[in-house]
Coordinates of C-alpha atoms in Angstrom, one line a residue:
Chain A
X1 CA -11.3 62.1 -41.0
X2 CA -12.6 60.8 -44.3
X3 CA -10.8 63.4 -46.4
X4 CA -7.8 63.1 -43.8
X5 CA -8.0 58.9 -45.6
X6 CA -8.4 60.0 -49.4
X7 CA -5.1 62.7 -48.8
X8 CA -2.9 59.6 -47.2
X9 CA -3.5 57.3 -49.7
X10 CA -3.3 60.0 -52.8
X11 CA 0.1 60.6 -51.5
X12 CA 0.9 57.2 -51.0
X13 CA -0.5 56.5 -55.2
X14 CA 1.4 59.3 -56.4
X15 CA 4.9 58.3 -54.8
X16 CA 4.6 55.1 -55.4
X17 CA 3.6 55.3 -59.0
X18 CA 4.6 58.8 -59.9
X19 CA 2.0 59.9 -61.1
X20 CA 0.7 63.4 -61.3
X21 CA -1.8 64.0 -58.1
X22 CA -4.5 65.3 -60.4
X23 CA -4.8 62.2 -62.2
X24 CA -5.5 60.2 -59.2
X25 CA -9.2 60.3 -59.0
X26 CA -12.3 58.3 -57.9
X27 CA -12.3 55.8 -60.5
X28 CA -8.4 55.4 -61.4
X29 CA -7.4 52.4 -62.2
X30 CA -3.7 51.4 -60.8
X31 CA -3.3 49.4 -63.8
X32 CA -5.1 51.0 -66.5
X33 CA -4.5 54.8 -65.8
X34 CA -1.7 55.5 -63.5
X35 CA 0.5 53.1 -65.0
X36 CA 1.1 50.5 -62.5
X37 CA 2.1 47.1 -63.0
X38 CA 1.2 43.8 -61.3
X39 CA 4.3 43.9 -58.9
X40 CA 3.8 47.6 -58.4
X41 CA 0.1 46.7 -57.1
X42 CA 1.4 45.0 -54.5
X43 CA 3.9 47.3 -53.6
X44 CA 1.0 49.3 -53.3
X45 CA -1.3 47.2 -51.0
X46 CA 2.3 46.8 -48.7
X47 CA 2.3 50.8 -48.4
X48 CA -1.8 51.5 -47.3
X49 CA -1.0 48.1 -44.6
X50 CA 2.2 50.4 -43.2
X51 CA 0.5 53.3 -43.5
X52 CA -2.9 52.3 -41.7
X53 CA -1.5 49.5 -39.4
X54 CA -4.2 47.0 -41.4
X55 CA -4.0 43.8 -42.7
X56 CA -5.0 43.6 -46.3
X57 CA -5.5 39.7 -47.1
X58 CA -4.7 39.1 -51.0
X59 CA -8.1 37.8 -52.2
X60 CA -8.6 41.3 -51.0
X61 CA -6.3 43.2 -52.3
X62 CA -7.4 41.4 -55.4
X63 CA -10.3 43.5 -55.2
X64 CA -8.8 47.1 -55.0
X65 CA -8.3 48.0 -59.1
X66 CA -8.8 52.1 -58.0
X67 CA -8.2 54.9 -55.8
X68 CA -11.7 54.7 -55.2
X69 CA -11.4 50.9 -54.2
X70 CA -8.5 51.7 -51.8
X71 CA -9.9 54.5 -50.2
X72 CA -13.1 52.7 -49.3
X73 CA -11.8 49.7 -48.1
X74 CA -9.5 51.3 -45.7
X75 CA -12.7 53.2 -44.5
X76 CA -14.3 50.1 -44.0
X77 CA -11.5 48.4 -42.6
X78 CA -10.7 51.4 -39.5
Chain B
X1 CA 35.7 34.2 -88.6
X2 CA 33.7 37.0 -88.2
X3 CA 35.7 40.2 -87.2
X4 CA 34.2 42.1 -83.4
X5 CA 34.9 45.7 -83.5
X6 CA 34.1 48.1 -80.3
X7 CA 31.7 50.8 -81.4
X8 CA 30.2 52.6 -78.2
X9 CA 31.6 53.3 -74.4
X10 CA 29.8 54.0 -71.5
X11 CA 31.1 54.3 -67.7
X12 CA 30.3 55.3 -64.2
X13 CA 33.5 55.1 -62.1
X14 CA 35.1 56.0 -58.9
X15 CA 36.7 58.9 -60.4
X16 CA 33.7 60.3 -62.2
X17 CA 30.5 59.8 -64.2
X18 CA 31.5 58.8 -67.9
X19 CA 34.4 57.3 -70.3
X20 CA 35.7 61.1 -71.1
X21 CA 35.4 62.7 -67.2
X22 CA 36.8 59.3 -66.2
X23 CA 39.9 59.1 -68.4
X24 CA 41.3 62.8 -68.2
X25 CA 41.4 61.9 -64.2
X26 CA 43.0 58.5 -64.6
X27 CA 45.6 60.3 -66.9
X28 CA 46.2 63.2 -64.1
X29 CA 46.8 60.8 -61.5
X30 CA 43.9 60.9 -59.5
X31 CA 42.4 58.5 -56.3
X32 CA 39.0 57.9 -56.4
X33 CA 39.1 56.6 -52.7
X34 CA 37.9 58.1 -49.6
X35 CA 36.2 57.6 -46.3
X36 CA 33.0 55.5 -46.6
X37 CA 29.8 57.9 -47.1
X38 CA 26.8 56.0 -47.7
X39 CA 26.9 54.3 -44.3
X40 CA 28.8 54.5 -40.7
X41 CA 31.7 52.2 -41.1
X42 CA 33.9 53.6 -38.2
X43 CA 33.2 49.9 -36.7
X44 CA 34.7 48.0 -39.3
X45 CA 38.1 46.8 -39.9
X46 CA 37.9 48.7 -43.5
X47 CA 36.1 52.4 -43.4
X48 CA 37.5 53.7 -47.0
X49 CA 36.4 52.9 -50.3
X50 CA 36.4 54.1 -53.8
X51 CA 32.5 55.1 -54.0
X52 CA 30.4 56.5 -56.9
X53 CA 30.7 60.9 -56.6
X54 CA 26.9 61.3 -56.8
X55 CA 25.1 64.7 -57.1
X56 CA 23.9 67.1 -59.8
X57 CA 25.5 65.8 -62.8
X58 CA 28.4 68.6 -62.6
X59 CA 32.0 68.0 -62.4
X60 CA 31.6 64.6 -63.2
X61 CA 29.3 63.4 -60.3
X62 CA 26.9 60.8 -60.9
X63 CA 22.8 62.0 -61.1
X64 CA 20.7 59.3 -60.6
X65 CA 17.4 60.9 -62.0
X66 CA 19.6 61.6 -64.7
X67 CA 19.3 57.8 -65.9
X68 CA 16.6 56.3 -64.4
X69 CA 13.1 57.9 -62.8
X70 CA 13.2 58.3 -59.5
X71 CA 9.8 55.9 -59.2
X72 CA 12.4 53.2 -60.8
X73 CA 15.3 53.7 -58.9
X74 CA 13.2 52.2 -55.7
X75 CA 13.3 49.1 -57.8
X76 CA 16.3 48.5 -58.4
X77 CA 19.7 47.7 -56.5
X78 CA 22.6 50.6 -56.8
X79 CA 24.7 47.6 -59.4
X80 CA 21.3 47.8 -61.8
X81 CA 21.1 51.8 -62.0
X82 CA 25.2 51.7 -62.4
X83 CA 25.2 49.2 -65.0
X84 CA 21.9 50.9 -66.8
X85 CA 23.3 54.7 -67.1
X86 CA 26.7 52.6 -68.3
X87 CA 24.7 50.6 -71.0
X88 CA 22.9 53.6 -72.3
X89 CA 26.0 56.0 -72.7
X90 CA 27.7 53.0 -74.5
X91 CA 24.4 52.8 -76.7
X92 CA 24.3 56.7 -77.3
X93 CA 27.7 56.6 -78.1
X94 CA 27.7 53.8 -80.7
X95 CA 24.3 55.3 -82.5
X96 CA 22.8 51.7 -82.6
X97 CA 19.4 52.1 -81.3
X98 CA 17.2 50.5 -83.8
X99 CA 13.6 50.8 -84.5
X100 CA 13.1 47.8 -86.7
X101 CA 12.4 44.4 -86.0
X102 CA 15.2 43.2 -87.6
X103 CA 17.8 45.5 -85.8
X104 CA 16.6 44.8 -82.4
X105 CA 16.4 40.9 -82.9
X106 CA 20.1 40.9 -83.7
X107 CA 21.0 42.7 -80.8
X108 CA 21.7 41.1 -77.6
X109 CA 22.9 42.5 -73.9
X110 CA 25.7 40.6 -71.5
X111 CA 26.2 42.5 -68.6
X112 CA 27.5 40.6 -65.6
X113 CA 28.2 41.1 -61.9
X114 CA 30.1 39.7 -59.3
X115 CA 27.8 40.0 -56.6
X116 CA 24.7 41.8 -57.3
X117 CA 22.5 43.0 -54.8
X118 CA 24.2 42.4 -52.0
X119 CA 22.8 45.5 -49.8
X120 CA 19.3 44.9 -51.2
X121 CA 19.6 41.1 -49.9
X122 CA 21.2 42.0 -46.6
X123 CA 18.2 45.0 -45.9
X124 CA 15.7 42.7 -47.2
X125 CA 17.1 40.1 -45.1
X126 CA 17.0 42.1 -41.7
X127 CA 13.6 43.0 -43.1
X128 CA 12.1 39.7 -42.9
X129 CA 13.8 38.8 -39.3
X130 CA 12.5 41.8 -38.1
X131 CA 8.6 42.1 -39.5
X132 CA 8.2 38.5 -41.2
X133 CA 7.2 38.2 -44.9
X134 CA 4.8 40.2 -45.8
X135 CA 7.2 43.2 -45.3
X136 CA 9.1 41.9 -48.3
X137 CA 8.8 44.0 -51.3
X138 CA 7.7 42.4 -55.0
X139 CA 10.5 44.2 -56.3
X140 CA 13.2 42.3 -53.6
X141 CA 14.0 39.7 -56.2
X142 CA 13.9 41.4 -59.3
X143 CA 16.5 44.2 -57.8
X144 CA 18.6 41.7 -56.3
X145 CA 19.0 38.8 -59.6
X146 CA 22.6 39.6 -61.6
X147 CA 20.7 38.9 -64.7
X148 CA 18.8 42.1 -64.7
X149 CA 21.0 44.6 -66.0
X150 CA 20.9 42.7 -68.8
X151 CA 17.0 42.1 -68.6
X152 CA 16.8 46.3 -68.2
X153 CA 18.8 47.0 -70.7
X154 CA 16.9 44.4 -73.5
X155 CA 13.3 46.2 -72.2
X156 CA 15.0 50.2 -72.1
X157 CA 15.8 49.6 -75.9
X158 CA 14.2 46.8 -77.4
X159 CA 16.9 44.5 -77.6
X160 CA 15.7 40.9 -78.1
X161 CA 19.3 39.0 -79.3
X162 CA 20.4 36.9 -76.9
X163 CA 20.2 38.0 -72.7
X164 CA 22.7 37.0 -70.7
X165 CA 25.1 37.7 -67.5
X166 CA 28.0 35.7 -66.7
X167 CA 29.1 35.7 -62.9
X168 CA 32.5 35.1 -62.5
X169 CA 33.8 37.2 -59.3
X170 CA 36.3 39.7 -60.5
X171 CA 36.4 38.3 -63.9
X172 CA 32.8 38.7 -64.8
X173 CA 33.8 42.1 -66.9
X174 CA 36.3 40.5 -69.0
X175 CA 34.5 37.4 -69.7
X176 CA 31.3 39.2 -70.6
X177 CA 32.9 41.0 -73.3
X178 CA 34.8 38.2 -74.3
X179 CA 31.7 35.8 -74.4
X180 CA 29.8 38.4 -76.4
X181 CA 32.3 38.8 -78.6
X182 CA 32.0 35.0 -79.4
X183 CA 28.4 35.6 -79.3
X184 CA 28.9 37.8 -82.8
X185 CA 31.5 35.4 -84.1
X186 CA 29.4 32.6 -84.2
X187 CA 26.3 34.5 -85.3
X188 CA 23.9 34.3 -82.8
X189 CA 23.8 38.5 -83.1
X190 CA 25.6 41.7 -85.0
X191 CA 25.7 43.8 -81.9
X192 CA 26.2 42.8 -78.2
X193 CA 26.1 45.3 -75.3
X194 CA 28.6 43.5 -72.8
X195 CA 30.1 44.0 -69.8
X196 CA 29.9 44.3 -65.7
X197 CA 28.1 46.4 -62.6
X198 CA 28.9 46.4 -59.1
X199 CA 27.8 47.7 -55.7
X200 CA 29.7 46.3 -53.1
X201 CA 30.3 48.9 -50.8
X202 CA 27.7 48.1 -48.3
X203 CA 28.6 47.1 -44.3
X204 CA 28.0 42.9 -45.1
X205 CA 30.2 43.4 -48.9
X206 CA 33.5 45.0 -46.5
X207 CA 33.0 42.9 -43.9
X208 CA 32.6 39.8 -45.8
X209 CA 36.1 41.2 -48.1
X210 CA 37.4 41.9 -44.5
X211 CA 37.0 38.3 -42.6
X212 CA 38.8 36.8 -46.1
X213 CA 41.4 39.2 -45.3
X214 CA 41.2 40.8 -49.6
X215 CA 41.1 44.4 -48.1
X216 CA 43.6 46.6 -47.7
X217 CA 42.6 48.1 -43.6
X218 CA 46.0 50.3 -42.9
X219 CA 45.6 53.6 -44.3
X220 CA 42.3 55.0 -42.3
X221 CA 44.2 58.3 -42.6
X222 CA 45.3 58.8 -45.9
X223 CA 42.6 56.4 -48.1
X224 CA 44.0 57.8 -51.5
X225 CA 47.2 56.0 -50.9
X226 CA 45.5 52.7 -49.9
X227 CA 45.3 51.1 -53.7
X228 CA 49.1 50.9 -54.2
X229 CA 49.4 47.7 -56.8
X230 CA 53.5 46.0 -56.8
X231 CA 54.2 48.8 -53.9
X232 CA 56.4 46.8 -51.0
X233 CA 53.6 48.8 -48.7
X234 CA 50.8 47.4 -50.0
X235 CA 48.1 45.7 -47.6
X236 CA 45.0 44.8 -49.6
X237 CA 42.6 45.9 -52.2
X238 CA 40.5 48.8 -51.7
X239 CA 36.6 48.3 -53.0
X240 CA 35.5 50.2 -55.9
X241 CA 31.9 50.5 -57.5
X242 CA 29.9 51.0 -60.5
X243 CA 29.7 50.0 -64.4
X244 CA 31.7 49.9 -67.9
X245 CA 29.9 48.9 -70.7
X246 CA 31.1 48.0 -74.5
X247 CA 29.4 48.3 -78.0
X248 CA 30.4 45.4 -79.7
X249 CA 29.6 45.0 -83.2
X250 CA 30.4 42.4 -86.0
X251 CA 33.0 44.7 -88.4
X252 CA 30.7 44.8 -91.8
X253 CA 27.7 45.8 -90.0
X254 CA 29.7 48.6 -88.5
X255 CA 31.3 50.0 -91.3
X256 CA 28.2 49.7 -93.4
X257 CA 26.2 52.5 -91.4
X258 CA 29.6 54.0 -90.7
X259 CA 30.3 53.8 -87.0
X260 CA 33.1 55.1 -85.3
X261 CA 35.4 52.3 -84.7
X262 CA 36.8 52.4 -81.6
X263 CA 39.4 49.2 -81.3
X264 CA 38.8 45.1 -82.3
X265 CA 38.1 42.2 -79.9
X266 CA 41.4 40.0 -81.6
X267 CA 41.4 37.9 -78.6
X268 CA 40.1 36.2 -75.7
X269 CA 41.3 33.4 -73.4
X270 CA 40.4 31.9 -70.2
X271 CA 41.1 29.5 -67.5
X272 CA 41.5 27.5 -64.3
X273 CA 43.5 27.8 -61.1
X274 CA 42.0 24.5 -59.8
X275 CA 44.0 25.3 -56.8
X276 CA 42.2 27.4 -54.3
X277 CA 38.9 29.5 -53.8
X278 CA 40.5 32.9 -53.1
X279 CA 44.3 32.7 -53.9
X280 CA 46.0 32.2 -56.6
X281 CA 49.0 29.8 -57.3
X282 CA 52.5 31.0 -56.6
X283 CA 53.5 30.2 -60.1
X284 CA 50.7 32.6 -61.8
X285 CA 50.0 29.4 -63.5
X286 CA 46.1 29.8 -64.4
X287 CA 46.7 33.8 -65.6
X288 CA 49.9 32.7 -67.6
X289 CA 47.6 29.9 -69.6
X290 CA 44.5 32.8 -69.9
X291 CA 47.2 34.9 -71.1
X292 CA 48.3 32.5 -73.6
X293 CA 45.3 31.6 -74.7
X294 CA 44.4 35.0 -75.5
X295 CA 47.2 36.2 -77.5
X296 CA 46.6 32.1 -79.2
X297 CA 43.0 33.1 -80.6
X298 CA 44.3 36.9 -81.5
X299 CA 47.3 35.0 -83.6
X300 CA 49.7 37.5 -81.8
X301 CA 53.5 36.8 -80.4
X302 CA 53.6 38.2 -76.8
X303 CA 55.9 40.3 -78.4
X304 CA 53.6 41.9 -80.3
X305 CA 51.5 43.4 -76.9
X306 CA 52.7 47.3 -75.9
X307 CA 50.3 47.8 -73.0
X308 CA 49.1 45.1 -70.5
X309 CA 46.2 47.0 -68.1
X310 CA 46.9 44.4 -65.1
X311 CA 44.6 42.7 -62.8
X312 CA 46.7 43.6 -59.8
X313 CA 44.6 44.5 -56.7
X314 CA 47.2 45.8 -54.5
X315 CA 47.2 42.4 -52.7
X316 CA 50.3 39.9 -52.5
X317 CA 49.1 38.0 -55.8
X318 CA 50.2 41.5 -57.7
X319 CA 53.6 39.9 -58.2
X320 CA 52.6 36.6 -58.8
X321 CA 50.5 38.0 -62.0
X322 CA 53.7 40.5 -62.9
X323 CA 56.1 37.2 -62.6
X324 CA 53.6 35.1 -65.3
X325 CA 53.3 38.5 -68.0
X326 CA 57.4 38.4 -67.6
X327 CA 58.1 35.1 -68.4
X328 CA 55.1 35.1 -70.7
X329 CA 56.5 38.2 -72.7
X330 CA 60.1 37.3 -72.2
X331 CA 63.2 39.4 -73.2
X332 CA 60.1 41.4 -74.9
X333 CA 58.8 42.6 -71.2
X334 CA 61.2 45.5 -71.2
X335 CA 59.6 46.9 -74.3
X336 CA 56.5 46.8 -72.8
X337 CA 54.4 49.3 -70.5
X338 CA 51.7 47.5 -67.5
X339 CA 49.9 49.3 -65.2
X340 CA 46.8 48.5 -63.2
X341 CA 44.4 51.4 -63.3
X342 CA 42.7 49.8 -59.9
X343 CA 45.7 52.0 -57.8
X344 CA 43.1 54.9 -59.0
X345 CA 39.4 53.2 -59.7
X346 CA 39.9 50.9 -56.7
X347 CA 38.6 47.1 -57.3
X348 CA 35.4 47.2 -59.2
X349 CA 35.1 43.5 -58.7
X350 CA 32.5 42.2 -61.9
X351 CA 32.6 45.8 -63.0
X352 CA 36.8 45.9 -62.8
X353 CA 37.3 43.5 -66.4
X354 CA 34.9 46.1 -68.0
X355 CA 36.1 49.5 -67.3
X356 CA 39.6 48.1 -67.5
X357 CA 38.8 46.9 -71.1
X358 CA 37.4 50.8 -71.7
X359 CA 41.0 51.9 -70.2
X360 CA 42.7 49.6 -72.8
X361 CA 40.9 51.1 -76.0
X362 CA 41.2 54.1 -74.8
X363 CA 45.3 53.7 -74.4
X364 CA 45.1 52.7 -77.9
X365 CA 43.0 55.5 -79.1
X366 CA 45.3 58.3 -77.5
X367 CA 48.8 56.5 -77.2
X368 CA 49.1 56.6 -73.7
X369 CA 49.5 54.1 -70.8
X370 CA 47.4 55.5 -67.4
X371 CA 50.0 55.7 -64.9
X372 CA 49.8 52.8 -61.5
X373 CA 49.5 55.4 -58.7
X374 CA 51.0 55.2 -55.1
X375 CA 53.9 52.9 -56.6
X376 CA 56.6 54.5 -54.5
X377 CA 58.6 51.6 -53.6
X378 CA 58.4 48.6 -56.0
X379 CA 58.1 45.0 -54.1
X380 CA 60.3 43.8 -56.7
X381 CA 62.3 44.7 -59.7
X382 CA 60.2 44.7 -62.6
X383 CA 61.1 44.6 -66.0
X384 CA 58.1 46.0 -67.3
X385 CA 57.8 49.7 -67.2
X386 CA 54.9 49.9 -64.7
X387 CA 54.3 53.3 -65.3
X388 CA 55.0 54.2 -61.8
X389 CA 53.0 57.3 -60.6
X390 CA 53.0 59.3 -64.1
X391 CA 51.4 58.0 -67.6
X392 CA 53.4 56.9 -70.6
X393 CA 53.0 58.3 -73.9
X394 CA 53.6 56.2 -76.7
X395 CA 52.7 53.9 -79.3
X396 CA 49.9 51.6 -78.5
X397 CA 48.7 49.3 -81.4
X398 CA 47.9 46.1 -79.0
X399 CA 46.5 45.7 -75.4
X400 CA 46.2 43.0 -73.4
X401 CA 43.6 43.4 -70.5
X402 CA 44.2 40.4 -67.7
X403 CA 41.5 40.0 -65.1
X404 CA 41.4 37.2 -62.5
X405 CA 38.7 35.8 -60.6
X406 CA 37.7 34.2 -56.7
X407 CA 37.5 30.8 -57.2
X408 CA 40.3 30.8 -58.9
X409 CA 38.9 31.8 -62.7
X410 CA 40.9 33.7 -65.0
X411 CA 39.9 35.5 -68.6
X412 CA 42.2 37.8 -70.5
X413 CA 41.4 40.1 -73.6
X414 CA 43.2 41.1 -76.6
X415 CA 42.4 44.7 -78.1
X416 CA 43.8 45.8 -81.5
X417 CA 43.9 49.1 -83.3
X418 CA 41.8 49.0 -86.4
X419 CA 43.5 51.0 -89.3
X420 CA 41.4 53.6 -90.9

């Protein structure tokens, strides 16, 4: 189920940002290495709530800079 | 007064992606109107439309990932991505693309639209009624705002001379070249990237066109006959899309790094109907005065004008505008060749003054006038050749460009040969 998590939300990354799924590891940062801009980050945020039926409050969403960050908050948040 | 010269073209039309593909099928003749594709209209009073040919990039059609990522396009409305593939054709075709600081801070963009993102306001709209706000995408605004063709353009090449985007219904083309033009004349930049993008063609743009009765709804069977400007069987517009774009340079900067010269911005003139949001007067008053204006600033005698590319929609104010030319020109009509490309491209609304501008310079360039198609049985007795169903070769030196605005706005352009 974990890995089942990481796979959505890679594929969700990758379209959104289009960005190469290799480069979308543990510590990537939206902003700093796949490219994404403020407006794209929530874009982003919008796209795990769809795809996870979750709410994602913004000082939360504030909090999500990586895969890493996404991937364990929708853990957390299931 | 410093001289504006047209250095670069760029087009996507009806009839195909690009000023060249565009042209030879304007010349031939062609329609670019047809049943409605990009959405079920079958319940609308209007079901045909002169849409954007989009696939690989082959025989003209119009590829998207051609001009813009794919990750982009989700950003942007359809009039954006038009008016951005337009803008860099233009660009490409001029060679002004400057690296230096210098270069890029006398450079400015003015690409208008009539509408903008209509369909991206309408989906975003339904969007909100349906799963409340915080369904609504960052990018809703920024894909929807006129003024960002212009902003897209400035950030896709670094130009940081004046941004702008005039929004004047079915005039916004003309005016933005015209405004630009001024723009280099009173030395605000050396090089302007002008003109207009649409999108239209959505189920709230023909229905709203519909309810104010604009669009021609009679010819469900046979949609290439629809656009028939001055024809006695004409019934309304038919709605075109997409995006012309103009170069325009200040003469000495152009021929010092040796552009090609394409035509010169002589003249530009506007004006007022004051007399009613969607028709205008009986008298052709406020096109007459845009007209003269025009030909005023370009120090021309109507005389002097061999082709006139018309406003005229295939709607009843076709003869209205052909009346005001006539007894603008006077006994010098019958000299004179007008036709209005839109029986071909359709009505490109704040993309129509643009493209029809392109049309002009490109009459000059190859002595011909583009034919009016579908003109089987003129509503009147015209004076001026209207290059009824075939294209007229001959001398062009002058061309007057007329294009007239909802809300009763008018703006006319005067484009001269340049001799070598």
């Amino acid at each position: 189920m974990a890995d089942d998590i990481e796979t959505r939300v890679r594929k969700i990354v990758v379209e959104h940002l289009g960005v190469e799924e290799e480069k979308v590891t543990e510590n990537a940062s939206f902003i700093d290495d796949l490219g994404a801009d403020s407006l794209d980050t929530v874009e982003l945020v919008m796209a795990f709530e769809e795809e996870f039926g979750i709410e994602i409050p913004d000082d939360a969403a504030e909090t999500i800079q990586t895969f890493g960050d996404a991937v364990k908050f929708i853990k957390d948040a299931q | 007064m410093r001289r504006v010269v047209v250095t670069g073209l760029g087009m996507v039309s009806p009839l195909a992606s690009g000023v060249e593909e565009t042209w030879t099928r304007l010349l031939a003749g062609e329609s670019g109107a047809g049943t409605i594709t990009r959405f079920d209209a079958d319940h609308l009073a209007t079901n045909y439309a002169c849409e954007i040919p989009r696939g690989d990039g082959t025989g003209g059609t119009f590829d998207p990932n051609a001009w813009m990522e794919p990750k982009e396009q989700r950003k942007v409305d359809d009039f954006i991505l038009y008016g951005v593939a337009a803008a860099e054709m233009a660009v490409r075709d001029s060679g002004w693309m400057p690296e230096d600081e210098e270069g890029q801070l006398r450079t400015g963009v003015m690409i208008g639209s009539g509408i903008g993102g209509l369909e991206t306001i309408a989906d975003t709209s339904i969007l909100l009624r349906d799963r409340g706000p915080r369904r609504v995408s960052p990018f809703f605004i920024p894909s929807a705002l006129i003024n960002l063709v212009s902003g897209q353009v400035s950030i896709r090449f670094g130009f940081k001379g004046p941004n702008h985007a005039p929004v004047t219904a079915c005039a916004t083309g003309s005016h933005a070249i015209g405004d630009a033009a001024r723009m280099i004349q009173c030395e605000d930049a050396d090089v302007m990237i002008a003109g207009g993008a649409e999108s239209s063609i959505c189920e709230i743009g023909i229905a709203g066109f519909n309810a104010c009765k604009a669009l021609s709804t009679k010819r469900r069977d046979d949609p290439q006959s629809a656009s028939r400007p001055y024809d006695s069987d004409r019934d309304g517009f038919v709605m075109g899309e997409g995006s012309g774009v103009v170069v325009l340079e200040e003469y000495e900067h152009a021929k010092a790094r040796g552009a090609k010269i394409y035509a010169e911005v002589v003249g530009y003139g506007m004006s007022g109907d004051a007399y009613h949001i969607t028709a205008p007067s009986e008298d052709g008053d406020g096109g007459y005065r845009a007209m003269q204006a025009a030909l005023k600033r370009a120090k021309l005698d109507p005389a002097s004008i061999d082709y006139i590319n018309a406003h005229g929609t295939s709607t009843m104010a076709d003869t209205v505008e052909l009346a005001a030319v006539e007894r603008l020109m006077g006994d010098a009509a019958s000299n004179a060749v007008m036709s209005s490309t839109k029986s071909s491209v359709g009505h490109l609304l704040g993309a129509a003054g643009a493209i029809e501008a392109i049309f002009c310079i490109l009459a000059i360039r190859d002595r011909v006038a583009p034919p009016t198609i579908n003109l089987d049985n003129p509503a009147v007795t015209p004076t001026l050749n209207l290059a009824a169903n075939a294209k007229v070769e001959r001398d062009i030196d002058i061309a007057l460009s007329n294009s007239f605005g909802f809300g009763g706005t008018n703006a006319s352009l005067v484009l001269s040969r340049v001799a070598d």
